[in-house]
mmCIF file of C-alpha atoms in Angstrom:
data_model
loop_
_atom_site.group_PDB
_atom_site.id
_atom_site.type_symbol
_atom_site.label_atom_id
_atom_site.label_comp_id
_atom_site.label_asym_id
_atom_site.label_seq_id
_atom_site.Cartn_x
_atom_site.Cartn_y
_atom_site.Cartn_z
ATOM 1 C CA MET L 1 0.000 0.000 0.000
ATOM 2 C CA LEU L 2 1.240 3.467 -0.912
ATOM 3 C CA LEU L 3 -1.494 5.473 0.795
ATOM 4 C CA ASN L 4 0.181 5.303 4.196
ATOM 5 C CA ARG L 5 3.195 7.147 2.753
ATOM 6 C CA PHE L 6 1.078 10.216 2.196
ATOM 7 C CA LEU L 7 -1.779 9.925 4.702
ATOM 8 C CA PRO L 8 -0.935 9.908 8.419
ATOM 9 C CA ARG L 9 -4.387 8.422 8.910
ATOM 10 C CA ILE L 10 -6.541 6.563 6.387
ATOM 11 C CA GLU L 11 -9.709 5.446 8.205
ATOM 12 C CA PHE L 12 -12.123 7.848 9.929
ATOM 13 C CA ASP L 13 -15.120 7.413 12.208
ATOM 14 C CA ASN L 14 -17.401 9.976 10.600
ATOM 15 C CA TYR L 15 -17.485 13.100 8.448
ATOM 16 C CA GLU L 16 -16.549 15.469 11.282
ATOM 17 C CA ASP L 17 -13.593 13.254 12.159
ATOM 18 C CA PHE L 18 -12.520 13.259 8.515
ATOM 19 C CA LYS L 19 -12.949 17.017 8.161
ATOM 20 C CA GLU L 20 -10.861 17.722 11.253
ATOM 21 C CA ASN L 21 -8.125 15.116 10.884
ATOM 22 C CA TYR L 22 -7.613 14.332 7.190
ATOM 23 C CA LYS L 23 -4.137 15.471 6.172
ATOM 24 C CA VAL L 24 -1.808 14.787 3.251
ATOM 25 C CA ASN L 25 1.974 14.689 3.553
ATOM 26 C CA VAL L 26 3.458 16.208 0.397
ATOM 27 C CA PRO L 27 7.132 15.294 -0.246
ATOM 28 C CA GLU L 28 9.258 18.220 -1.437
ATOM 29 C CA ASN L 29 10.021 16.574 -4.789
ATOM 30 C CA PHE L 30 6.846 14.531 -5.221
ATOM 31 C CA ASN L 31 6.528 13.176 -8.752
ATOM 32 C CA PHE L 32 3.673 10.876 -9.744
ATOM 33 C CA GLY L 33 5.846 8.997 -12.246
ATOM 34 C CA TYR L 34 8.544 8.004 -9.760
ATOM 35 C CA ASP L 35 6.705 7.982 -6.434
ATOM 36 C CA ILE L 36 3.600 6.128 -7.613
ATOM 37 C CA VAL L 37 4.093 4.293 -10.926
ATOM 38 C CA ASP L 38 7.734 3.272 -10.381
ATOM 39 C CA GLU L 39 7.127 2.542 -6.715
ATOM 40 C CA TRP L 40 4.266 0.121 -7.463
ATOM 41 C CA ALA L 41 6.524 -1.519 -10.067
ATOM 42 C CA LYS L 42 9.200 -2.031 -7.393
ATOM 43 C CA GLN L 43 6.837 -3.304 -4.723
ATOM 44 C CA GLU L 44 4.641 -5.522 -6.910
ATOM 45 C CA PRO L 45 6.161 -6.005 -10.389
ATOM 46 C CA GLU L 46 3.140 -7.949 -11.726
ATOM 47 C CA LYS L 47 0.517 -5.598 -10.304
ATOM 48 C CA LEU L 48 -2.057 -4.769 -12.998
ATOM 49 C CA ALA L 49 -2.419 -1.047 -13.777
ATOM 50 C CA LEU L 50 -4.482 -0.722 -16.965
ATOM 51 C CA VAL L 51 -6.816 -2.894 -19.029
ATOM 52 C CA TRP L 52 -7.445 -1.228 -22.400
ATOM 53 C CA CYS L 53 -9.696 -2.260 -25.296
ATOM 54 C CA ASN L 54 -11.364 -0.648 -28.302
ATOM 55 C CA ASP L 55 -13.913 -1.250 -31.072
ATOM 56 C CA HIS L 56 -11.391 -3.067 -33.278
ATOM 57 C CA ASN L 57 -10.847 -6.168 -31.129
ATOM 58 C CA GLU L 58 -7.608 -4.806 -29.693
ATOM 59 C CA GLU L 59 -6.847 -5.406 -26.045
ATOM 60 C CA TYR L 60 -3.771 -4.565 -23.990
ATOM 61 C CA LYS L 61 -3.063 -5.237 -20.340
ATOM 62 C CA PHE L 62 -0.347 -3.187 -18.674
ATOM 63 C CA THR L 63 1.274 -3.847 -15.325
ATOM 64 C CA PHE L 64 2.892 -1.017 -13.408
ATOM 65 C CA THR L 65 6.202 -2.465 -14.576
ATOM 66 C CA ASP L 66 5.037 -2.086 -18.178
ATOM 67 C CA ILE L 67 3.954 1.509 -17.572
ATOM 68 C CA SER L 68 7.240 2.249 -15.798
ATOM 69 C CA LYS L 69 9.436 0.877 -18.595
ATOM 70 C CA LEU L 70 7.400 2.293 -21.475
ATOM 71 C CA SER L 71 7.280 5.721 -19.848
ATOM 72 C CA ASN L 72 11.066 5.567 -19.388
ATOM 73 C CA LYS L 73 11.471 4.840 -23.101
ATOM 74 C CA ALA L 74 9.119 7.711 -23.918
ATOM 75 C CA ALA L 75 10.960 10.050 -21.524
ATOM 76 C CA ASN L 76 14.265 9.246 -23.226
ATOM 77 C CA TYR L 77 12.666 9.891 -26.622
ATOM 78 C CA PHE L 78 11.106 13.186 -25.509
ATOM 79 C CA LYS L 79 14.447 14.311 -24.046
ATOM 80 C CA SER L 80 16.164 13.460 -27.348
ATOM 81 C CA ILE L 81 13.976 15.955 -29.226
ATOM 82 C CA GLY L 82 14.595 18.739 -26.736
ATOM 83 C CA ILE L 83 11.703 18.374 -24.296
ATOM 84 C CA SER L 84 12.933 19.172 -20.811
ATOM 85 C CA LYS L 85 11.766 20.422 -17.429
ATOM 86 C CA GLY L 86 9.209 23.179 -18.007
ATOM 87 C CA SER L 87 8.593 22.330 -21.681
ATOM 88 C CA VAL L 88 4.893 22.320 -22.603
ATOM 89 C CA VAL L 89 3.385 19.419 -24.556
ATOM 90 C CA MET L 90 -0.217 19.082 -25.762
ATOM 91 C CA LEU L 91 -1.758 15.598 -25.805
ATOM 92 C CA ILE L 92 -4.824 14.999 -28.013
ATOM 93 C CA LEU L 93 -5.196 11.257 -27.534
ATOM 94 C CA ARG L 94 -8.862 10.485 -26.828
ATOM 95 C CA ARG L 95 -8.654 7.337 -24.673
ATOM 96 C CA ARG L 96 -5.623 5.784 -26.369
ATOM 97 C CA TRP L 97 -3.379 3.746 -24.076
ATOM 98 C CA GLU L 98 -0.485 5.955 -25.133
ATOM 99 C CA TYR L 99 -1.918 8.800 -23.039
ATOM 100 C CA TRP L 100 -0.913 7.086 -19.811
ATOM 101 C CA ILE L 101 2.578 6.420 -21.156
ATOM 102 C CA CYS L 102 3.082 9.966 -22.456
ATOM 103 C CA ALA L 103 1.681 11.670 -19.358
ATOM 104 C CA VAL L 104 3.829 9.637 -16.963
ATOM 105 C CA ALA L 105 6.925 10.177 -19.158
ATOM 106 C CA LEU L 106 6.388 13.934 -19.268
ATOM 107 C CA HIS L 107 5.795 14.030 -15.519
ATOM 108 C CA LYS L 108 9.115 12.238 -14.997
ATOM 109 C CA ILE L 109 10.933 14.816 -17.113
ATOM 110 C CA GLY L 110 9.256 17.681 -15.265
ATOM 111 C CA ALA L 111 7.509 18.876 -18.427
ATOM 112 C CA ILE L 112 4.007 20.382 -18.472
ATOM 113 C CA VAL L 113 1.075 18.458 -19.967
ATOM 114 C CA ILE L 114 -1.887 20.128 -21.678
ATOM 115 C CA PRO L 115 -4.694 17.626 -22.379
ATOM 116 C CA GLY L 116 -6.773 18.513 -25.439
ATOM 117 C CA SER L 117 -10.154 17.262 -26.584
ATOM 118 C CA LEU L 118 -11.009 16.012 -30.075
ATOM 119 C CA GLN L 119 -13.297 19.001 -30.523
ATOM 120 C CA LEU L 120 -10.473 21.544 -30.757
ATOM 121 C CA THR L 121 -10.422 23.417 -34.056
ATOM 122 C CA ALA L 122 -7.357 25.054 -35.637
ATOM 123 C CA LYS L 123 -8.302 28.348 -33.970
ATOM 124 C CA ASP L 124 -8.511 26.655 -30.551
ATOM 125 C CA ILE L 125 -5.155 24.942 -31.016
ATOM 126 C CA VAL L 126 -3.472 28.185 -32.147
ATOM 127 C CA TYR L 127 -4.857 30.033 -29.110
ATOM 128 C CA ARG L 128 -3.763 27.361 -26.641
ATOM 129 C CA GLY L 129 -0.453 26.762 -28.397
ATOM 130 C CA ASN L 130 0.563 30.418 -28.207
ATOM 131 C CA ALA L 131 -0.868 31.052 -24.743
ATOM 132 C CA ALA L 132 1.165 28.171 -23.300
ATOM 133 C CA GLU L 133 4.039 28.213 -25.819
ATOM 134 C CA ILE L 134 3.756 24.505 -26.559
ATOM 135 C CA THR L 135 6.835 22.676 -27.842
ATOM 136 C CA ALA L 136 5.166 19.538 -29.177
ATOM 137 C CA ILE L 137 1.804 17.938 -29.895
ATOM 138 C CA VAL L 138 1.143 14.216 -29.545
ATOM 139 C CA SER L 139 -2.060 13.249 -31.369
ATOM 140 C CA ILE L 140 -4.154 10.327 -32.506
ATOM 141 C CA ASN L 141 -4.324 9.702 -36.248
ATOM 142 C CA ASP L 142 -7.807 11.108 -36.766
ATOM 143 C CA ASP L 143 -8.582 12.987 -39.999
ATOM 144 C CA PHE L 144 -10.314 15.906 -38.318
ATOM 145 C CA VAL L 145 -7.746 16.303 -35.532
ATOM 146 C CA ILE L 146 -4.753 15.984 -37.860
ATOM 147 C CA ASN L 147 -6.220 18.561 -40.265
ATOM 148 C CA GLN L 148 -6.793 21.041 -37.434
ATOM 149 C CA ILE L 149 -3.223 20.634 -36.159
ATOM 150 C CA GLU L 150 -1.764 20.964 -39.667
ATOM 151 C CA SER L 151 -3.801 24.149 -40.213
ATOM 152 C CA ALA L 152 -2.645 25.580 -36.875
ATOM 153 C CA ASP L 153 1.026 24.621 -37.207
ATOM 154 C CA CYS L 154 2.358 27.690 -39.025
ATOM 155 C CA ASP L 155 0.663 30.054 -36.550
ATOM 156 C CA ILE L 156 2.369 28.569 -33.463
ATOM 157 C CA PRO L 157 6.055 29.660 -33.545
ATOM 158 C CA SER L 158 7.012 27.568 -30.511
ATOM 159 C CA LEU L 159 5.697 24.277 -31.994
ATOM 160 C CA LYS L 160 8.668 22.156 -33.103
ATOM 161 C CA HIS L 161 7.436 18.565 -33.059
ATOM 162 C CA LYS L 162 4.302 16.712 -34.185
ATOM 163 C CA ILE L 163 3.980 13.124 -33.022
ATOM 164 C CA VAL L 164 1.266 10.639 -33.968
ATOM 165 C CA VAL L 165 0.071 7.436 -32.271
ATOM 166 C CA GLY L 166 -1.930 4.467 -33.552
ATOM 167 C CA GLU L 167 -1.034 4.738 -37.225
ATOM 168 C CA LYS L 168 1.754 6.525 -39.092
ATOM 169 C CA TYR L 169 1.025 9.860 -40.742
ATOM 170 C CA SER L 170 3.104 11.777 -43.304
ATOM 171 C CA THR L 171 6.398 13.096 -41.897
ATOM 172 C CA TRP L 172 5.199 13.122 -38.287
ATOM 173 C CA ASP L 173 7.198 11.107 -35.742
ATOM 174 C CA TYR L 174 5.476 7.774 -35.111
ATOM 175 C CA PHE L 175 5.428 7.366 -31.329
ATOM 176 C CA GLU L 176 5.428 3.567 -31.233
ATOM 177 C CA ASP L 177 8.494 3.333 -33.490
ATOM 178 C CA GLU L 178 10.408 6.169 -31.873
ATOM 179 C CA ILE L 179 10.257 4.946 -28.284
ATOM 180 C CA GLN L 180 11.593 1.505 -29.278
ATOM 181 C CA LYS L 181 14.917 3.163 -30.117
ATOM 182 C CA PHE L 182 15.504 4.109 -26.485
ATOM 183 C CA SER L 183 16.390 2.471 -23.169
ATOM 184 C CA ASP L 184 13.726 1.530 -20.625
ATOM 185 C CA ILE L 185 15.896 3.066 -17.900
ATOM 186 C CA PHE L 186 15.462 6.770 -17.102
ATOM 187 C CA GLU L 187 17.251 8.102 -14.047
ATOM 188 C CA ARG L 188 15.329 10.428 -11.778
ATOM 189 C CA PRO L 189 16.556 14.018 -12.307
ATOM 190 C CA VAL L 190 18.473 15.680 -9.470
ATOM 191 C CA ASN L 191 19.396 19.215 -8.402
ATOM 192 C CA GLU L 192 18.058 21.891 -10.766
ATOM 193 C CA GLU L 193 16.530 19.310 -13.128
ATOM 194 C CA ALA L 194 14.387 17.805 -10.355
ATOM 195 C CA ASN L 195 10.885 19.154 -9.932
ATOM 196 C CA LYS L 196 9.515 20.629 -6.728
ATOM 197 C CA TRP L 197 5.970 19.804 -5.627
ATOM 198 C CA ASP L 198 4.782 23.322 -6.448
ATOM 199 C CA ASP L 199 6.148 23.382 -10.027
ATOM 200 C CA THR L 200 3.494 23.326 -12.747
ATOM 201 C CA MET L 201 2.723 19.803 -13.965
ATOM 202 C CA LEU L 202 -0.585 20.124 -15.793
ATOM 203 C CA ILE L 203 -2.627 22.855 -17.484
ATOM 204 C CA TYR L 204 -6.312 22.671 -18.313
ATOM 205 C CA PHE L 205 -8.095 25.364 -20.282
ATOM 206 C CA THR L 206 -11.525 26.487 -19.138
ATOM 207 C CA SER L 207 -14.472 26.171 -21.521
ATOM 208 C CA GLY L 208 -14.419 29.858 -22.431
ATOM 209 C CA THR L 209 -18.136 30.378 -21.790
ATOM 210 C CA THR L 210 -17.793 34.098 -20.996
ATOM 211 C CA GLY L 211 -14.626 34.904 -22.960
ATOM 212 C CA MET L 212 -11.478 33.238 -24.217
ATOM 213 C CA PRO L 213 -10.495 30.088 -22.289
ATOM 214 C CA LYS L 214 -8.242 30.631 -19.273
ATOM 215 C CA MET L 215 -5.259 28.494 -18.327
ATOM 216 C CA VAL L 216 -5.700 26.679 -15.020
ATOM 217 C CA LYS L 217 -2.387 25.414 -13.670
ATOM 218 C CA HIS L 218 -1.989 22.360 -11.428
ATOM 219 C CA ASN L 219 1.263 21.556 -9.672
ATOM 220 C CA PHE L 220 3.031 18.253 -9.067
ATOM 221 C CA ALA L 221 1.104 17.746 -5.804
ATOM 222 C CA HIS L 222 -2.153 17.686 -7.806
ATOM 223 C CA PRO L 223 -2.320 13.854 -7.972
ATOM 224 C CA LEU L 224 -2.219 13.676 -4.162
ATOM 225 C CA GLY L 225 -5.297 15.908 -4.059
ATOM 226 C CA HIS L 226 -7.190 13.176 -5.872
ATOM 227 C CA ILE L 227 -6.695 10.648 -3.092
ATOM 228 C CA VAL L 228 -9.923 12.124 -1.704
ATOM 229 C CA THR L 229 -11.606 11.676 -5.087
ATOM 230 C CA ALA L 230 -10.634 8.044 -5.548
ATOM 231 C CA LYS L 231 -10.472 6.664 -2.010
ATOM 232 C CA TYR L 232 -13.314 8.459 -0.275
ATOM 233 C CA TRP L 233 -15.672 9.499 -3.081
ATOM 234 C CA GLN L 234 -15.339 6.851 -5.806
ATOM 235 C CA GLN L 235 -14.475 4.210 -3.175
ATOM 236 C CA VAL L 236 -11.983 2.472 -5.474
ATOM 237 C CA GLN L 237 -10.436 -0.712 -4.141
ATOM 238 C CA GLU L 238 -6.937 -2.011 -4.646
ATOM 239 C CA ASN L 239 -6.577 -4.509 -7.520
ATOM 240 C CA LYS L 240 -10.199 -4.008 -8.598
ATOM 241 C CA LEU L 241 -11.247 -2.417 -11.873
ATOM 242 C CA HIS L 242 -12.462 1.164 -12.005
ATOM 243 C CA MET L 243 -14.028 2.709 -15.097
ATOM 244 C CA SER L 244 -14.706 6.326 -16.038
ATOM 245 C CA VAL L 245 -15.911 7.010 -19.573
ATOM 246 C CA SER L 246 -14.312 10.453 -20.107
ATOM 247 C CA ASP L 247 -11.662 10.954 -22.777
ATOM 248 C CA SER L 248 -8.237 12.327 -21.908
ATOM 249 C CA GLY L 249 -8.965 15.885 -23.034
ATOM 250 C CA TRP L 250 -11.213 16.608 -20.061
ATOM 251 C CA ALA L 251 -10.414 17.199 -16.392
ATOM 252 C CA LYS L 252 -12.770 14.317 -15.531
ATOM 253 C CA PHE L 253 -10.076 12.007 -16.917
ATOM 254 C CA GLY L 254 -7.674 13.307 -14.273
ATOM 255 C CA TRP L 255 -10.289 12.746 -11.571
ATOM 256 C CA GLY L 256 -11.297 9.287 -12.663
ATOM 257 C CA LYS L 257 -8.727 7.521 -14.816
ATOM 258 C CA ILE L 258 -5.200 8.008 -13.559
ATOM 259 C CA TYR L 259 -4.031 9.841 -10.447
ATOM 260 C CA GLY L 260 -6.051 8.982 -7.344
ATOM 261 C CA GLN L 261 -6.962 5.571 -8.733
ATOM 262 C CA TRP L 262 -3.340 4.486 -9.243
ATOM 263 C CA ILE L 263 -2.255 5.938 -5.894
ATOM 264 C CA CYS L 264 -4.889 3.662 -4.331
ATOM 265 C CA GLY L 265 -3.663 0.682 -6.384
ATOM 266 C CA ALA L 266 -6.856 0.288 -8.447
ATOM 267 C CA VAL L 267 -6.844 -1.042 -12.008
ATOM 268 C CA ILE L 268 -8.042 1.376 -14.686
ATOM 269 C CA PHE L 269 -10.437 -0.176 -17.205
ATOM 270 C CA CYS L 270 -10.591 1.810 -20.444
ATOM 271 C CA TYR L 271 -12.864 1.220 -23.411
ATOM 272 C CA ASP L 272 -11.573 3.459 -26.217
ATOM 273 C CA MET L 273 -14.769 3.745 -28.208
ATOM 274 C CA ASP L 274 -14.833 5.372 -31.645
ATOM 275 C CA LYS L 275 -18.290 6.755 -30.905
ATOM 276 C CA PHE L 276 -20.404 6.727 -27.757
ATOM 277 C CA ILE L 277 -23.074 4.086 -28.245
ATOM 278 C CA PRO L 278 -24.671 3.160 -24.882
ATOM 279 C CA LEU L 279 -25.520 -0.412 -25.929
ATOM 280 C CA LYS L 280 -21.922 -1.081 -27.015
ATOM 281 C CA LEU L 281 -20.647 0.302 -23.724
ATOM 282 C CA LEU L 282 -22.949 -2.026 -21.783
ATOM 283 C CA GLU L 283 -21.864 -4.956 -23.955
ATOM 284 C CA LYS L 284 -18.214 -4.195 -23.232
ATOM 285 C CA ILE L 285 -18.881 -3.982 -19.497
ATOM 286 C CA THR L 286 -20.748 -7.291 -19.647
ATOM 287 C CA GLU L 287 -17.885 -8.870 -21.576
ATOM 288 C CA TYR L 288 -15.331 -7.882 -18.939
ATOM 289 C CA LYS L 289 -17.356 -8.184 -15.752
ATOM 290 C CA ASP L 290 -16.692 -11.897 -15.318
ATOM 291 C CA LEU L 291 -13.014 -11.681 -16.287
ATOM 292 C CA TYR L 292 -11.940 -9.152 -13.686
ATOM 293 C CA ASN L 293 -12.601 -8.250 -10.108
ATOM 294 C CA TRP L 294 -15.327 -5.572 -10.131
ATOM 295 C CA SER L 295 -17.005 -4.526 -6.909
ATOM 296 C CA ASP L 296 -20.375 -3.948 -8.597
ATOM 297 C CA ILE L 297 -21.700 -2.998 -12.026
ATOM 298 C CA VAL L 298 -24.851 -0.874 -12.125
ATOM 299 C CA PRO L 299 -25.714 0.568 -15.566
ATOM 300 C CA VAL L 300 -27.843 3.703 -15.134
ATOM 301 C CA SER L 301 -29.372 6.551 -17.093
ATOM 302 C CA ALA L 302 -29.776 9.589 -14.853
ATOM 303 C CA LEU L 303 -31.571 11.394 -17.697
ATOM 304 C CA LYS L 304 -34.265 8.714 -17.951
ATOM 305 C CA SER L 305 -34.106 7.693 -14.259
ATOM 306 C CA LYS L 306 -33.344 4.121 -15.231
ATOM 307 C CA ASN L 307 -31.909 1.901 -12.493
ATOM 308 C CA THR L 308 -31.148 4.836 -10.192
ATOM 309 C CA GLU L 309 -32.929 3.171 -7.249
ATOM 310 C CA GLU L 310 -30.752 0.098 -7.707
ATOM 311 C CA LEU L 311 -27.650 2.307 -7.747
ATOM 312 C CA LEU L 312 -28.664 3.904 -4.433
ATOM 313 C CA LYS L 313 -29.243 0.468 -2.936
ATOM 314 C CA VAL L 314 -25.801 -0.749 -4.035
ATOM 315 C CA LEU L 315 -24.070 2.405 -2.808
ATOM 316 C CA LYS L 316 -25.724 2.077 0.597
ATOM 317 C CA GLY L 317 -24.115 -1.319 0.954
ATOM 318 C CA TYR L 318 -20.677 0.294 0.796
ATOM 319 C CA LEU L 319 -21.395 3.131 3.209
ATOM 320 C CA PRO L 320 -20.157 2.731 6.795
ATOM 321 C CA ASP L 321 -22.645 2.832 9.663
ATOM 322 C CA SER L 322 -22.588 6.190 11.422
ATOM 323 C CA ILE L 323 -24.645 8.428 13.658
ATOM 324 C CA LYS L 324 -27.507 10.444 12.170
ATOM 325 C CA TYR L 325 -26.429 14.057 11.664
ATOM 326 C CA PHE L 326 -29.596 15.599 10.235
ATOM 327 C CA ASP L 327 -33.325 15.461 10.944
ATOM 328 C CA GLU L 328 -35.645 13.613 8.564
ATOM 329 C CA ASN L 329 -37.086 16.855 7.169
ATOM 330 C CA GLN L 330 -33.718 18.589 6.674
ATOM 331 C CA ILE L 331 -32.779 18.229 3.005
ATOM 332 C CA THR L 332 -29.847 20.647 2.863
ATOM 333 C CA ASN L 333 -27.412 22.622 5.006
ATOM 334 C CA ARG L 334 -27.674 25.622 2.668
ATOM 335 C CA SER L 335 -29.539 28.815 3.618
ATOM 336 C CA THR L 336 -32.975 29.748 2.330
ATOM 337 C CA GLU L 337 -31.417 32.675 0.448
ATOM 338 C CA PHE L 338 -29.006 30.358 -1.366
ATOM 339 C CA MET L 339 -31.782 27.956 -2.398
ATOM 340 C CA ILE L 340 -33.910 30.844 -3.730
ATOM 341 C CA SER L 341 -30.970 32.266 -5.689
ATOM 342 C CA GLU L 342 -30.383 28.864 -7.327
ATOM 343 C CA LEU L 343 -34.074 28.593 -8.285
ATOM 344 C CA ILE L 344 -33.878 32.013 -9.931
ATOM 345 C CA ARG L 345 -30.697 31.041 -11.820
ATOM 346 C CA GLU L 346 -32.462 27.873 -13.012
ATOM 347 C CA LYS L 347 -35.354 29.962 -14.361
ATOM 348 C CA VAL L 348 -32.906 32.239 -16.186
ATOM 349 C CA PHE L 349 -31.240 29.298 -17.931
ATOM 350 C CA ASN L 350 -34.508 27.591 -18.839
ATOM 351 C CA LEU L 351 -36.241 30.709 -20.138
ATOM 352 C CA THR L 352 -33.300 32.062 -22.137
ATOM 353 C CA ASN L 353 -32.589 28.698 -23.818
ATOM 354 C CA GLU L 354 -29.064 28.722 -22.355
ATOM 355 C CA GLU L 355 -28.145 31.987 -24.126
ATOM 356 C CA VAL L 356 -26.917 33.210 -20.752
ATOM 357 C CA PRO L 357 -23.702 31.630 -19.417
ATOM 358 C CA HIS L 358 -23.605 29.747 -16.119
ATOM 359 C CA SER L 359 -21.324 32.393 -14.633
ATOM 360 C CA ILE L 360 -24.259 34.658 -13.754
ATOM 361 C CA THR L 361 -24.768 35.334 -10.065
ATOM 362 C CA CYS L 362 -27.993 35.893 -8.177
ATOM 363 C CA ILE L 363 -28.101 37.625 -4.808
ATOM 364 C CA VAL L 364 -31.248 37.589 -2.672
ATOM 365 C CA GLU L 365 -31.376 41.039 -1.071
ATOM 366 C CA GLN L 366 -34.642 40.895 0.831
ATOM 367 C CA ILE L 367 -37.351 38.425 1.814
ATOM 368 C CA ILE L 368 -40.636 39.985 2.949
ATOM 369 C CA LYS L 369 -43.240 37.651 4.390
ATOM 370 C CA ASP L 370 -46.814 38.876 4.115
ATOM 371 C CA LYS L 371 -50.002 37.174 5.283
ATOM 372 C CA ASP L 372 -50.677 35.231 2.121
ATOM 373 C CA LYS L 373 -47.489 35.671 0.081
ATOM 374 C CA THR L 374 -43.733 36.072 0.231
ATOM 375 C CA ILE L 375 -42.049 38.913 -1.678
ATOM 376 C CA ILE L 376 -38.454 38.328 -2.736
ATOM 377 C CA ASN L 377 -36.139 41.072 -3.943
ATOM 378 C CA ALA L 378 -33.148 39.669 -5.814
ATOM 379 C CA ALA L 379 -30.381 41.011 -8.048
ATOM 380 C CA ILE L 380 -29.173 39.115 -11.123
ATOM 381 C CA ILE L 381 -25.546 40.009 -11.820
ATOM 382 C CA VAL L 382 -23.982 39.530 -15.264
ATOM 383 C CA ASP L 383 -20.508 40.340 -16.590
ATOM 384 C CA ARG L 384 -21.514 41.805 -19.976
ATOM 385 C CA ASP L 385 -23.966 44.534 -20.955
ATOM 386 C CA SER L 386 -25.270 42.389 -23.817
ATOM 387 C CA LEU L 387 -26.559 39.846 -21.306
ATOM 388 C CA LYS L 388 -28.659 42.494 -19.563
ATOM 389 C CA LYS L 389 -30.768 42.889 -22.710
ATOM 390 C CA ILE L 390 -31.387 39.147 -22.873
ATOM 391 C CA ILE L 391 -32.456 38.902 -19.217
ATOM 392 C CA ILE L 392 -34.610 42.056 -19.266
ATOM 393 C CA GLY L 393 -36.199 41.190 -22.624
ATOM 394 C CA LYS L 394 -38.415 43.357 -24.791
ATOM 395 C CA ASN L 395 -40.409 45.767 -22.598
ATOM 396 C CA GLY L 396 -39.188 43.830 -19.552
ATOM 397 C CA ASP L 397 -41.089 40.674 -20.561
ATOM 398 C CA MET L 398 -38.274 38.243 -19.777
ATOM 399 C CA VAL L 399 -37.458 39.540 -16.310
ATOM 400 C CA LYS L 400 -41.210 39.446 -15.505
ATOM 401 C CA LYS L 401 -41.330 35.798 -16.497
ATOM 402 C CA ILE L 402 -38.250 35.037 -14.389
ATOM 403 C CA GLY L 403 -39.922 36.687 -11.406
ATOM 404 C CA THR L 404 -43.277 34.976 -11.754
ATOM 405 C CA LEU L 405 -42.730 31.539 -13.363
#
């Protein structure tokens, strides 16, 4: 177990105990590649890390030893083309198994990873590439993605290397071939080349709902923050499979498919689907459920409320017994003002057909209780004048609807 290296205490009696006593020890030079992946490989060389499959009857199983050695090869390759501590590399890899190898390799070097989704257009790539001064892009061989990168290339002065995985493309470096040229030994950097825990490791870009996307930096201690996510929220278990559907371009991937899960010793199960087809996903889960050690499998549709009661029943079975903190009729610990402000925001979104971004704020300024009614005075705060017109509407019609619906 690696958890006890970072958590002085792992088990807690109740929420208040957890809130007061949960602490994480962060080593000065913590690096996920060395302190988690390589450490599991040393402790349990045959420990399974990743089970990967796709729609083309391909399946790969990787132990932590496999991930360690392949990431060392990749790190040596990346170093050979000039990627070093602080270099910025964009990964557009969907759910390809190479993402785990590339990310761990770049972490070991001390480079900065920018995950990118398949939806990025040339304009998006140019903006991100120049904002972060990316050195290289590693991409899947997808016609749309490749075309966007090729179109963006000449407008990103810092971009020196384009690398493709899965299938070869044009003059791009082919990742699978390149890493085979290098040793599977990569010594941990020391002195100035070694990372500190507060160096930048990962950058996500916001969605850009109210303007251009913003860079959100995460440091090398970021994986330790997801112990809470994996251990106490997702309840992953060592040597059991854990599946999240997200592709690598989204922050959800970081929450559910690499950091906290591997720190806890869980096995990541990844189905790299070409297109999201619910029936195929269920078939793949069914195919693998008897081959590996799942805790439970509960297919649900929150949108259609299918099987949600069964999910609650299963989850209850994993919850520890504890004292009752709230009365039967208490449904939230939020104030009345907060609940009213959220109801008003919901009306704004529904009535404006999502023309208004989710960044709007609503402040309840006054609640007046009369004999037969309650009068609420609230302010809707927006960050652009153009949004005022949408919320007010013609002759004030929209704001009247928001106030009376």
